[in-house]
GROMACS .gro file of C-alpha atoms in nm:
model
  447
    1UNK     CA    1   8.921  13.351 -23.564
    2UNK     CA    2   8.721  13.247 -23.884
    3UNK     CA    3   8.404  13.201 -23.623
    4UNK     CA    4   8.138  13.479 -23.704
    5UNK     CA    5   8.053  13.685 -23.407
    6UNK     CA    6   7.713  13.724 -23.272
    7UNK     CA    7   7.514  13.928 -23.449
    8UNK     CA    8   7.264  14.034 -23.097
    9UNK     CA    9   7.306  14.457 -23.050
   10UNK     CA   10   7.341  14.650 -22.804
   11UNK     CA   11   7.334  15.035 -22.719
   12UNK     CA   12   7.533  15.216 -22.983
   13UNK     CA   13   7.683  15.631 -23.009
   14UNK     CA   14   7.522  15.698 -22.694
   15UNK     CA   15   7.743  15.454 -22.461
   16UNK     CA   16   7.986  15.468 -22.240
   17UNK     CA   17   8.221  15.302 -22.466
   18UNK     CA   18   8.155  15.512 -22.743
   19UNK     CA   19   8.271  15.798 -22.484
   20UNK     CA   20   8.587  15.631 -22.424
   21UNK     CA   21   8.650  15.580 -22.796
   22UNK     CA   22   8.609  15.977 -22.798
   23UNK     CA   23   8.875  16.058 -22.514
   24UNK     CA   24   9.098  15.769 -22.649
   25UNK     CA   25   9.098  15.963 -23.037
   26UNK     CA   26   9.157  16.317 -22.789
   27UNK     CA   27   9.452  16.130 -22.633
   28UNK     CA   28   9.622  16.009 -22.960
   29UNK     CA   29   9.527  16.311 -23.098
   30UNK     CA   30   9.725  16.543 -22.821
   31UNK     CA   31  10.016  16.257 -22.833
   32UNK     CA   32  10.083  16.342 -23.233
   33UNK     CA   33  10.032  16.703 -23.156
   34UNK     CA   34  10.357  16.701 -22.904
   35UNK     CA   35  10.550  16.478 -23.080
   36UNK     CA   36  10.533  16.712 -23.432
   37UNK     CA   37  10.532  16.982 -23.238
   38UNK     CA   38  10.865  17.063 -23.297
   39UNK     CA   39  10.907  16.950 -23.648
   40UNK     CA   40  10.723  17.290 -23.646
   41UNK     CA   41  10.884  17.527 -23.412
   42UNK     CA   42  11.211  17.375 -23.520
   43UNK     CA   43  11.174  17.629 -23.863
   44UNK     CA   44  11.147  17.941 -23.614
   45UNK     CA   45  11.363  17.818 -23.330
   46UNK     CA   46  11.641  17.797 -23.599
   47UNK     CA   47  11.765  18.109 -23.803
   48UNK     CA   48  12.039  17.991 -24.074
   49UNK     CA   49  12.094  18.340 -24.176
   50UNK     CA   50  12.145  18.495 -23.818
   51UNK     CA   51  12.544  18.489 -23.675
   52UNK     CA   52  12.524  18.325 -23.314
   53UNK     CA   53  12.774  18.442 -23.072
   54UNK     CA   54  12.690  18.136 -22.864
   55UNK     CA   55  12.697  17.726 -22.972
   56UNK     CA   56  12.362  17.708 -22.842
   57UNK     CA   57  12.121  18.021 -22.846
   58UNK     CA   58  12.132  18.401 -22.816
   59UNK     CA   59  11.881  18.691 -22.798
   60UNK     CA   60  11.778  18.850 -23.100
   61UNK     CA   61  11.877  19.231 -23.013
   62UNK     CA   62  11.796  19.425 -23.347
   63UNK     CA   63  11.425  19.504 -23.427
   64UNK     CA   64  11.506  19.789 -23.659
   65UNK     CA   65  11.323  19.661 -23.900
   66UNK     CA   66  11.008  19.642 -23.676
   67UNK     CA   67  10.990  20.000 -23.629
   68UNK     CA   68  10.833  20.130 -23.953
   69UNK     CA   69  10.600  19.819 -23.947
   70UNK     CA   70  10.228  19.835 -23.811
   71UNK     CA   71  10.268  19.488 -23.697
   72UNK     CA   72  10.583  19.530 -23.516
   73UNK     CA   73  10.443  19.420 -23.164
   74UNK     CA   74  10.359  19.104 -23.309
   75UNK     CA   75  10.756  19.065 -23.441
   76UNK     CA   76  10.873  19.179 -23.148
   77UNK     CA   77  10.711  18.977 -22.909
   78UNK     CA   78  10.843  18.645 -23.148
   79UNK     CA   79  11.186  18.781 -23.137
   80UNK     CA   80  11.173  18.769 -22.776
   81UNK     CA   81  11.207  18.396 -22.800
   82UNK     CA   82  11.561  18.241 -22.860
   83UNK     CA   83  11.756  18.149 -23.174
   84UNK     CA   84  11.988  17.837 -23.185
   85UNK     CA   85  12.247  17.744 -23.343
   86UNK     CA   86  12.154  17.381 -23.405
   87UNK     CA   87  12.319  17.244 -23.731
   88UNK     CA   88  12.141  17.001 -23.973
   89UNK     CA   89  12.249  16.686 -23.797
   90UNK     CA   90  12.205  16.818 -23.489
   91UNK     CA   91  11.816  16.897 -23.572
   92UNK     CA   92  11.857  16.494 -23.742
   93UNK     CA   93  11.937  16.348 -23.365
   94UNK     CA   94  11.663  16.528 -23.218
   95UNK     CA   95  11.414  16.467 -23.454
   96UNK     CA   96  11.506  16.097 -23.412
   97UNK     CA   97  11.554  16.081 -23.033
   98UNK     CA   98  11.198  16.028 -22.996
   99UNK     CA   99  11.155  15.720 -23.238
  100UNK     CA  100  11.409  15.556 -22.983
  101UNK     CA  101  11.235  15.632 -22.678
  102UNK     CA  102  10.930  15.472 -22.825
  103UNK     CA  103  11.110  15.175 -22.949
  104UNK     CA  104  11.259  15.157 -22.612
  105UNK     CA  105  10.889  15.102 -22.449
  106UNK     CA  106  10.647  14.956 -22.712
  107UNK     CA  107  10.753  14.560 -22.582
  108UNK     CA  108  10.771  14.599 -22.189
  109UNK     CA  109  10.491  14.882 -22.159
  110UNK     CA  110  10.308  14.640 -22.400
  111UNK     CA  111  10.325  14.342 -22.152
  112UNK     CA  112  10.294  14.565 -21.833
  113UNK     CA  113   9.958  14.671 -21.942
  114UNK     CA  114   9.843  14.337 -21.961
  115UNK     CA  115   9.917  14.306 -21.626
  116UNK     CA  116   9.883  14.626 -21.454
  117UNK     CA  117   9.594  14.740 -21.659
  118UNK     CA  118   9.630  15.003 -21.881
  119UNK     CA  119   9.455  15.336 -21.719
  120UNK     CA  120   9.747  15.395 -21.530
  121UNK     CA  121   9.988  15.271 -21.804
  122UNK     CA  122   9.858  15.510 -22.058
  123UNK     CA  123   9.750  15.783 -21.840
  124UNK     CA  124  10.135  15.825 -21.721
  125UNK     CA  125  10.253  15.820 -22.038
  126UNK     CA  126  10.017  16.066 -22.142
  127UNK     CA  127  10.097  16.262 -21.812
  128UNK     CA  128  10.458  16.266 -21.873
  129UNK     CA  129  10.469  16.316 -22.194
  130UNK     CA  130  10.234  16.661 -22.173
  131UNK     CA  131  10.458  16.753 -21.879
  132UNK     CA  132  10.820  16.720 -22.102
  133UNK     CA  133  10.626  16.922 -22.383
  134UNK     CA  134  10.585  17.204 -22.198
  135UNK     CA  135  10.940  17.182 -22.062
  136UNK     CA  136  11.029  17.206 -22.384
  137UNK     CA  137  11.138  17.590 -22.433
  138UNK     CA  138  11.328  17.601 -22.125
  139UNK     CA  139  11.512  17.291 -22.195
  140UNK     CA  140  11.589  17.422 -22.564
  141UNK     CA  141  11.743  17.734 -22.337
  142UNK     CA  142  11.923  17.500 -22.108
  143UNK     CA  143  12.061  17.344 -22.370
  144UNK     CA  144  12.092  17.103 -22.684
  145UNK     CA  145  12.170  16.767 -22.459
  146UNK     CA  146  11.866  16.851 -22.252
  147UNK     CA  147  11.568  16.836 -22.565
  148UNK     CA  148  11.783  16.519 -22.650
  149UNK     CA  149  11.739  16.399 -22.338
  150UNK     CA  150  11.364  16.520 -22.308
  151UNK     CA  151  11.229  16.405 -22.663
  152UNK     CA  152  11.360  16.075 -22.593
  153UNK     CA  153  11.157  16.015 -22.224
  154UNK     CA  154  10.904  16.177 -22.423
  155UNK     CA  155  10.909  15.881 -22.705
  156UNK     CA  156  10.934  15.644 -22.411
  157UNK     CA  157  10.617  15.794 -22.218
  158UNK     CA  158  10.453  15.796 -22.559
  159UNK     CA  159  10.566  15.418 -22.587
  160UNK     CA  160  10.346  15.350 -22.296
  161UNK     CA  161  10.061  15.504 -22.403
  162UNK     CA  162  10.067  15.364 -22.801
  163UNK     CA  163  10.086  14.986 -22.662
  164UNK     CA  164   9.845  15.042 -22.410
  165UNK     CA  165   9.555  15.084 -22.558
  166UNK     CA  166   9.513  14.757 -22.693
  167UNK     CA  167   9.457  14.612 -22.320
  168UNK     CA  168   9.117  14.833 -22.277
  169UNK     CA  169   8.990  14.746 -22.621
  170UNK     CA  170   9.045  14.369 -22.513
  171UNK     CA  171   8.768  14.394 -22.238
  172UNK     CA  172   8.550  14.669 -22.359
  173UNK     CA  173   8.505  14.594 -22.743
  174UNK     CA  174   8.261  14.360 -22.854
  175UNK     CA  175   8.355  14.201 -23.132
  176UNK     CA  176   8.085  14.355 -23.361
  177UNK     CA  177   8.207  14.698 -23.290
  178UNK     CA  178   8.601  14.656 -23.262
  179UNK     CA  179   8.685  14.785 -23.602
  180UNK     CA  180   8.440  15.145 -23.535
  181UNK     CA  181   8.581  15.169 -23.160
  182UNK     CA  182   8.944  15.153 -23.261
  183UNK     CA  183   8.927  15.359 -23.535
  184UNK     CA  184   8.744  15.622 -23.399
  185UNK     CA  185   9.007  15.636 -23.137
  186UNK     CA  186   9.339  15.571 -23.402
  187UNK     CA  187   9.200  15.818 -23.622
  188UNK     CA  188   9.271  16.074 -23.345
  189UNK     CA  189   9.665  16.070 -23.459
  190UNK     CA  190   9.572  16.179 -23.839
  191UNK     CA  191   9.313  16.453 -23.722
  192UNK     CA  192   9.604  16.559 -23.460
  193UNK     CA  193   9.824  16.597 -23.758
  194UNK     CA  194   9.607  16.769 -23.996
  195UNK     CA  195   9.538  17.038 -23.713
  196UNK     CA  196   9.913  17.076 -23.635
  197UNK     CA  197  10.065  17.140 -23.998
  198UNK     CA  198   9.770  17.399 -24.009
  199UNK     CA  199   9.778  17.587 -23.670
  200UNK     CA  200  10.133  17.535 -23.560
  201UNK     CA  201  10.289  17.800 -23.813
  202UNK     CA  202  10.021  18.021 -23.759
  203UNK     CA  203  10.082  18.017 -23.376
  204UNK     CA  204  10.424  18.085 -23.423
  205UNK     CA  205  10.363  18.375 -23.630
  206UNK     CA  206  10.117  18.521 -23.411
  207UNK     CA  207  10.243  18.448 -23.031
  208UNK     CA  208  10.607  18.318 -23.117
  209UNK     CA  209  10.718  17.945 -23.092
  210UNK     CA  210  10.747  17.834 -22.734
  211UNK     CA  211  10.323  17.887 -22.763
  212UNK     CA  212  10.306  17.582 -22.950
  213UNK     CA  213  10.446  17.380 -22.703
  214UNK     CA  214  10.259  17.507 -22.440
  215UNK     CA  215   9.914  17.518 -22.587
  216UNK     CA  216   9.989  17.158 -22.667
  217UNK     CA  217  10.099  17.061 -22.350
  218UNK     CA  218   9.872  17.261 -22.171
  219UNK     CA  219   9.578  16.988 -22.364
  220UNK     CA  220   9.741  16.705 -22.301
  221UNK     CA  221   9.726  16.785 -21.895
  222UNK     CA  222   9.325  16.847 -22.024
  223UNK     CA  223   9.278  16.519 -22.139
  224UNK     CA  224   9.469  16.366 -21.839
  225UNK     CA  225   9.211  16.444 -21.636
  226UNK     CA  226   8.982  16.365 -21.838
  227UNK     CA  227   9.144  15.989 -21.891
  228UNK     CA  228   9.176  15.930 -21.525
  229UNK     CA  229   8.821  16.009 -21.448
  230UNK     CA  230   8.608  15.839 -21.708
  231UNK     CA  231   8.877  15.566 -21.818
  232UNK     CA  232   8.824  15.229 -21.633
  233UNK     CA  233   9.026  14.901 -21.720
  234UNK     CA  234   8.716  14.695 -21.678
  235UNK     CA  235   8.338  14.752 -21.746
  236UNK     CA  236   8.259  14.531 -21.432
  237UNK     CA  237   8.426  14.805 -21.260
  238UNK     CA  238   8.307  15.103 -21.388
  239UNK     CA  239   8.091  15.309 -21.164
  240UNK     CA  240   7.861  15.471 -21.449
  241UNK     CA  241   7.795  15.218 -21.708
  242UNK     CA  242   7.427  15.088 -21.773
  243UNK     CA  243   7.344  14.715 -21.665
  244UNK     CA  244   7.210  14.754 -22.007
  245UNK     CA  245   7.555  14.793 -22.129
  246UNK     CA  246   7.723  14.605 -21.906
  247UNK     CA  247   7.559  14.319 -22.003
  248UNK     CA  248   7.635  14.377 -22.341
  249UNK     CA  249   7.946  14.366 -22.336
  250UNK     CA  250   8.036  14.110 -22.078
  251UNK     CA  251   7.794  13.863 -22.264
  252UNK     CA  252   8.025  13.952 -22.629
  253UNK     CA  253   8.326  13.835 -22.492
  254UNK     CA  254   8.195  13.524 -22.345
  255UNK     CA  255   8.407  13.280 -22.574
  256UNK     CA  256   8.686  13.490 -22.521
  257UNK     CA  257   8.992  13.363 -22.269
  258UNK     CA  258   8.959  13.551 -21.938
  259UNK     CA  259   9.234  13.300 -21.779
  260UNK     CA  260   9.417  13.492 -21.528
  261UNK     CA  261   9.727  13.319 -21.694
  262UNK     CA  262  10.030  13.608 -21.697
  263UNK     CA  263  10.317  13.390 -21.866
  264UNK     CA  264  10.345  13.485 -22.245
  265UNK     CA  265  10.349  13.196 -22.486
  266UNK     CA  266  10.667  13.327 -22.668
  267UNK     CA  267  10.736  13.014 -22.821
  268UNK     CA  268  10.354  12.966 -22.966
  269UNK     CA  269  10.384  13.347 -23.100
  270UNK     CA  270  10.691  13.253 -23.305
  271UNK     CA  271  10.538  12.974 -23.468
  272UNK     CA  272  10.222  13.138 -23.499
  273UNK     CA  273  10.200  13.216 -23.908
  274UNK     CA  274   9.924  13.496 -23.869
  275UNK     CA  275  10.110  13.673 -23.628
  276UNK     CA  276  10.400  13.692 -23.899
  277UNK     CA  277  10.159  13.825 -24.112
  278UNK     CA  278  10.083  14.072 -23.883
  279UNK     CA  279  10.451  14.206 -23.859
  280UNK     CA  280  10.512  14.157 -24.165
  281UNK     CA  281  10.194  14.412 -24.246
  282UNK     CA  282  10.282  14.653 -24.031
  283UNK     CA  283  10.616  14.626 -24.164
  284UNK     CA  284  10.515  14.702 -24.551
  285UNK     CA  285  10.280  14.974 -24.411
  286UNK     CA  286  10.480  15.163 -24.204
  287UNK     CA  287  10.733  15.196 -24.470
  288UNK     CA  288  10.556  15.353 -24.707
  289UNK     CA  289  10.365  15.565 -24.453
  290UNK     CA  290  10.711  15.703 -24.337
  291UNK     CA  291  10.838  15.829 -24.672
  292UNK     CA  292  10.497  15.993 -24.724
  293UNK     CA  293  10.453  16.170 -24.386
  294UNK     CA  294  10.883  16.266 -24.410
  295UNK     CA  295  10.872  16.380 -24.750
  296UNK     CA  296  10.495  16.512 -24.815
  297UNK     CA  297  10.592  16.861 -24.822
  298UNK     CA  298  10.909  16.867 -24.974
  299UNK     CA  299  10.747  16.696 -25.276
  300UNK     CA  300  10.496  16.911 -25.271
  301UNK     CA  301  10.740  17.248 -25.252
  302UNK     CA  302  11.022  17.105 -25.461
  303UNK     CA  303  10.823  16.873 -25.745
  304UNK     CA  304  10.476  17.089 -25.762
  305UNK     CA  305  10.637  17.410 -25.661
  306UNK     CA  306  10.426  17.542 -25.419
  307UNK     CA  307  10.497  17.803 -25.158
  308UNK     CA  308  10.588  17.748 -24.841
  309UNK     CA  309  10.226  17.863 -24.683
  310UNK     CA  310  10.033  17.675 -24.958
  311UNK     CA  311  10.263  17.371 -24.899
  312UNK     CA  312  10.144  17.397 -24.569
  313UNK     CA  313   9.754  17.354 -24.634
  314UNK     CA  314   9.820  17.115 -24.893
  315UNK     CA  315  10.072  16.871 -24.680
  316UNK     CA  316   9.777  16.860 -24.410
  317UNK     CA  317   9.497  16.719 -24.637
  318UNK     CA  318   9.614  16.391 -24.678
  319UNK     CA  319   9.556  16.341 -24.240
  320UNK     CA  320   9.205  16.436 -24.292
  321UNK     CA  321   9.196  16.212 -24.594
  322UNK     CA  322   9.316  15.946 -24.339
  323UNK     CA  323   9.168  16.049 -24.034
  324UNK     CA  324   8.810  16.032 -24.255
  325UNK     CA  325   8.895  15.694 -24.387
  326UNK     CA  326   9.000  15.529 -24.081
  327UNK     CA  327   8.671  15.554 -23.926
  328UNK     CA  328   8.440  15.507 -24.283
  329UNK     CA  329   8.627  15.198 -24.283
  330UNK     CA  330   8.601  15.105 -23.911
  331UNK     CA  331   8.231  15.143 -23.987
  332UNK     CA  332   8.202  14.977 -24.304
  333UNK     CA  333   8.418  14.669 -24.166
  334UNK     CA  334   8.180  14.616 -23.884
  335UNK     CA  335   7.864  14.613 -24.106
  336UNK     CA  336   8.014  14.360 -24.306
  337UNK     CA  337   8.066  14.145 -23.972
  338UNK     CA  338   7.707  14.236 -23.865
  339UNK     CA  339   7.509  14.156 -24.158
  340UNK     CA  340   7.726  13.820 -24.211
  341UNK     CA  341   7.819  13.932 -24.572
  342UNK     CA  342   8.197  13.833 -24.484
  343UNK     CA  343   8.350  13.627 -24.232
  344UNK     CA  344   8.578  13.801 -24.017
  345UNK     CA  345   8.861  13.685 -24.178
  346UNK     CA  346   8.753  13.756 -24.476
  347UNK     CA  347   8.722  14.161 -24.363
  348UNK     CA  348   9.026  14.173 -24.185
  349UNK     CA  349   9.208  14.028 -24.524
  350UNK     CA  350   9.012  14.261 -24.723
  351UNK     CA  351   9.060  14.605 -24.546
  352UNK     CA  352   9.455  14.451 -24.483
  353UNK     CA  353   9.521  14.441 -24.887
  354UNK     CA  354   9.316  14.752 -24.963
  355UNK     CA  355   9.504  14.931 -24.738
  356UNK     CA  356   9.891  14.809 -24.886
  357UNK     CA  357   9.767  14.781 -25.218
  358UNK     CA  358   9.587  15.128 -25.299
  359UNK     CA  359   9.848  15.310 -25.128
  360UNK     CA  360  10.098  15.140 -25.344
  361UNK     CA  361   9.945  15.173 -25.654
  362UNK     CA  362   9.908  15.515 -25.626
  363UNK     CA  363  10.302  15.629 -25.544
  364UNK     CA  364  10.361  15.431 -25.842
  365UNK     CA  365  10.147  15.642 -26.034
  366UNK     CA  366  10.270  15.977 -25.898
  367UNK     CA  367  10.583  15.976 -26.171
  368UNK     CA  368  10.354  15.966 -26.464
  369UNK     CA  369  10.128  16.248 -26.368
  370UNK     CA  370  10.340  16.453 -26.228
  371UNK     CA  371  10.259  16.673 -26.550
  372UNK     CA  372   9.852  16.754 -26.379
  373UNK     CA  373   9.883  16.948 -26.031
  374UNK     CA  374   9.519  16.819 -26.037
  375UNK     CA  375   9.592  16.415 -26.012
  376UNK     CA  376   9.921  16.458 -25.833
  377UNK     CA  377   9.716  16.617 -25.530
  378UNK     CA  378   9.474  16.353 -25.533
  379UNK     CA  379   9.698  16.090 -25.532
  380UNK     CA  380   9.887  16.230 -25.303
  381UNK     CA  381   9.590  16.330 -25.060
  382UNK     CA  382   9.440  15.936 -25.151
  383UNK     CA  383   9.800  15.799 -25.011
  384UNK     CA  384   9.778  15.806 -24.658
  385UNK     CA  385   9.358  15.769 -24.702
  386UNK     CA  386   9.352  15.450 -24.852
  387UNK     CA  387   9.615  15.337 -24.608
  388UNK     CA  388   9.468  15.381 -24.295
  389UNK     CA  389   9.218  15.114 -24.443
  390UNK     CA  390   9.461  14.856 -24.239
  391UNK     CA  391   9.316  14.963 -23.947
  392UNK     CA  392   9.029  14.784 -24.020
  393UNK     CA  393   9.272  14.483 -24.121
  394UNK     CA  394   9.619  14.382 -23.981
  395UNK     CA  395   9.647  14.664 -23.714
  396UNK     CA  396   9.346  14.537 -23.495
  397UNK     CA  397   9.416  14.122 -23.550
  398UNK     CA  398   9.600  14.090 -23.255
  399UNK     CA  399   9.229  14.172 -23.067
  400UNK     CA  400   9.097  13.860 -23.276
  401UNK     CA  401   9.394  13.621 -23.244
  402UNK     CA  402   9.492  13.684 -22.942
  403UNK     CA  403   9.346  13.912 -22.688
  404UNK     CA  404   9.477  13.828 -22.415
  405UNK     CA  405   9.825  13.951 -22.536
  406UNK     CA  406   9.707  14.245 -22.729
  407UNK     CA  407   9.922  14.481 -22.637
  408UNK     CA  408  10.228  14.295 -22.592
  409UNK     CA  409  10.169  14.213 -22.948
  410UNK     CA  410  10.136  14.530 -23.047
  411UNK     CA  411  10.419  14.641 -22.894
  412UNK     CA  412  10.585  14.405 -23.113
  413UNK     CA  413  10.411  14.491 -23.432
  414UNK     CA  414  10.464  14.878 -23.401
  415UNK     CA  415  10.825  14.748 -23.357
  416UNK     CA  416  10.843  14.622 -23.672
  417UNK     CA  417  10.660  14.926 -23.751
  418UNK     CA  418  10.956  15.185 -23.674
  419UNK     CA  419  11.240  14.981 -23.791
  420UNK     CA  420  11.065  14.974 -24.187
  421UNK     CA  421  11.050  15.348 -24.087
  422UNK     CA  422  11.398  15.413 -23.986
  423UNK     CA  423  11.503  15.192 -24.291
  424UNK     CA  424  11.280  15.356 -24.546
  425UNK     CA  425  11.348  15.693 -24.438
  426UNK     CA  426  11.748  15.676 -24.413
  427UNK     CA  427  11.704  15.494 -24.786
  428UNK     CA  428  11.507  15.737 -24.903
  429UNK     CA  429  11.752  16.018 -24.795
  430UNK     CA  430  12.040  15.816 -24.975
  431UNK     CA  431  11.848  15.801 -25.325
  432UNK     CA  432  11.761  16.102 -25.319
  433UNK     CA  433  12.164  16.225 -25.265
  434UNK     CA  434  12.241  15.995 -25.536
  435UNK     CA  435  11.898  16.009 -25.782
  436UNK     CA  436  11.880  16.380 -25.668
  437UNK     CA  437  11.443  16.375 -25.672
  438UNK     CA  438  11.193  16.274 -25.454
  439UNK     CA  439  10.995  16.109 -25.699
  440UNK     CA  440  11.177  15.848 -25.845
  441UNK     CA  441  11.183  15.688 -25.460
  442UNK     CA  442  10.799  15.740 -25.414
  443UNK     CA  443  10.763  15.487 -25.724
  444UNK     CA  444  11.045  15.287 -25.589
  445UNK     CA  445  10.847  15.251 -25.223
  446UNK     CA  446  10.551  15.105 -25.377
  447UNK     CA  447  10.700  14.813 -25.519
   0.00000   0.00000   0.00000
């Protein structure tokens, strides 16, 4: 791993991988879009102050109100769609349903693409996943058990499709160019979630909730076909790439394993210390990520006092912070490698403290400015920036140390992953019941 990579180029933005990088960053952008999707609806979908006359939804009958207003055929047409009566933990299970399904997937989906190949791994989840979002409103009509039911498949289908990716990167990344291809196509899920927080209240305002789901849905079906027509496991197989290109590539990854092998080494991977190192990275980063993304806005609303369509705007900078970051330092990783200023372990060690470090430092800062609305925004907006830094780091090792078993191994790293989220959020919620503020736990999650 500590052997420097060749430093011979090759065709750069205008090649076929670069494309795929694209449509990979459009794929986990539409995944993040449908899976917060209804973190968004969810404040329309459910009226506290309305009586129900049903456990699960009824028709909103009275538009008296509407009458005198100029805009009343916007209002009506969003009280057309249905209220429920879905209590606060209720609204908990189905938020979290989806966080199982994915937990349920990330391991086999992660080996099955190593076999299978991961065009058709991906592509169905991606498939299935669009297809359940658009379901969504008539499930929510069919009833409570049904989104359950949905959300989770849907986290399962997503599963497939987070794992998967790891496979293609394998065979079509040199090793020169891994840390710009994969974060051009993970910075898709931070652009996906800047573009949600700002467009998904506005398109419930304008054409009523269900339209976020389908508009959503309706894109990920887009970039299906998209996927299944330009995505190829294998650049030997493609039907468009250059020799040029071809030759590229295939001559990069010409100390790399290409043993046809399909037995996992479980036994090597336990006593394998960097692979610990690994989990134990994207155990410490997904933590504090969690609380951030969870409680973002209700730190922003509750400690900075913001409005609910200002808290909006302002929760959705951060992403872009991130989504800019991730690939800045994708392309500032790979320069490093190229110019043979740093070793490679040197740049994945680097980018893999710089991205739990900053992030740190900063929520420990947030208590004592919480005085300047100034700093506190930067901060906050630098959080999730400065953390996607580890994609250049910990989150792509598994490509260096083994790539063979890339995506099994990320199956099990996001693992570790969403268990430091479902303990930092549900310890989060209990300080704050007992602390009573946000804050104090911010400072606490940096350590």
């Amino acid at each position: 791993m500590d052997k420097k990579p060749t430093t011979r180029k090759g065709p750069h933005f205008c090649s076929l991988r670069y494309g795929l990088a694209l449509i990979m960053h459009f794929s986990n952008f539409t995944m993040i879009t449908q899976r917060v999707s209804l973190s968004i609806a969810i404040i329309a979908m459910v009226n506290s102050t309305q009586l129900y006359g049903s456990a699960n939804a009824s028709k909103e009958a009275h538009w008296r109100d509407t009458l005198n207003n100029q805009s009343s055929s916007i209002k009506e047409l969003n009280t057309r769609a249905s209220v429920y009566q879905w209590s606060p933990e209720t609204q908990g299970i189905i938020f979290s349903s989806i966080s199982y399904g994915i937990i349920m997937t990330l391991i086999p989906s992660g080996y099955l693409a190593g076999i299978l190949g991961a065009k058709h791994m991906l592509g169905t989840g991606l498939l299935v996943s669009s297809l359940l979002t658009l379901f969504t409103p008539l499930a929510a009509d069919l009833g409570v058990i049904l989104v359950i039911v949905i959300r989770t498949v849907q986290g399962m289908a997503q599963g497939m499709a987070w794992t998967g990716q790891f496979t293609i990167w394998a065979k079509w990344a040199p090793p020169l160019e891994r840390s710009k291809l994969t974060s051009i196509a993970g910075s898709g899920a931070a652009f996906g979630s800047f573009i949600i927080l700002c467009v998904g209240g506005l398109i419930s305002q304008a054409l009523g909730w269900p339209f976020i789901f389908y508009i959503f849905g309706s894109t990920g079906c887009i970039c299906c076909l998209l996927w299944f027509t330009v995505i190829y496991d294998d650049p030997l197989k493609h039907p468009c790439i250059s020799a040029k290109e071809k030759e590229y590539i295939v001559s990069s990854l010409t100390q790399q394993s290409s043993s046809p092998r399909r037995s996992v080494p479980i036994k090597a991977m336990v006593r394998c210390l960097p692979l610990w190192a690994i989990f134990v990275g994207f155990f410490s980063h997904f933590w504090l990520c969690t609380i951030i993304i969870t409680y973002l806005p209700t730190y922003i609303s509750t400690v900075l006092h913001v409005n609910i369509r200002d808290s909006g705007v302002l929760s959705s900078l951060p992403f872009i912070a991130a989504s800019s970051c991730t690939i800045l330092g994708g392309q500032l990783a790979d320069f490093l490698l190229s110019r043979n200023l740093l070793s490679l372990i040197a740049v994945r060690k680097l980018f893999s403290s710089l991205g739990l470090l900053l992030p740190s430092l900063c929520a420990v800062a947030l208590p004592f400015v919480a005085s300047s609305y100034v700093t506190t925004i930067i901060l906050l907006i630098l959080i999730p920036g400065t953390s996607n830094l580890c994609d250049s780091g910990f989150i792509i090792n598994t490509l260096d140390v083994a790539p063979r078993y890339a995506s099994f191994l990320m199956g099990i790293s996001r693992g570790f992953g969403l268990i430091a989220g479902i303990i930092s959020s549900t310890t989060t919620g209990f300080l704050i019941s007992q602390v009573g503020h946000v804050i104090e736990h911010l400072q606490m999650a940096g350590f």
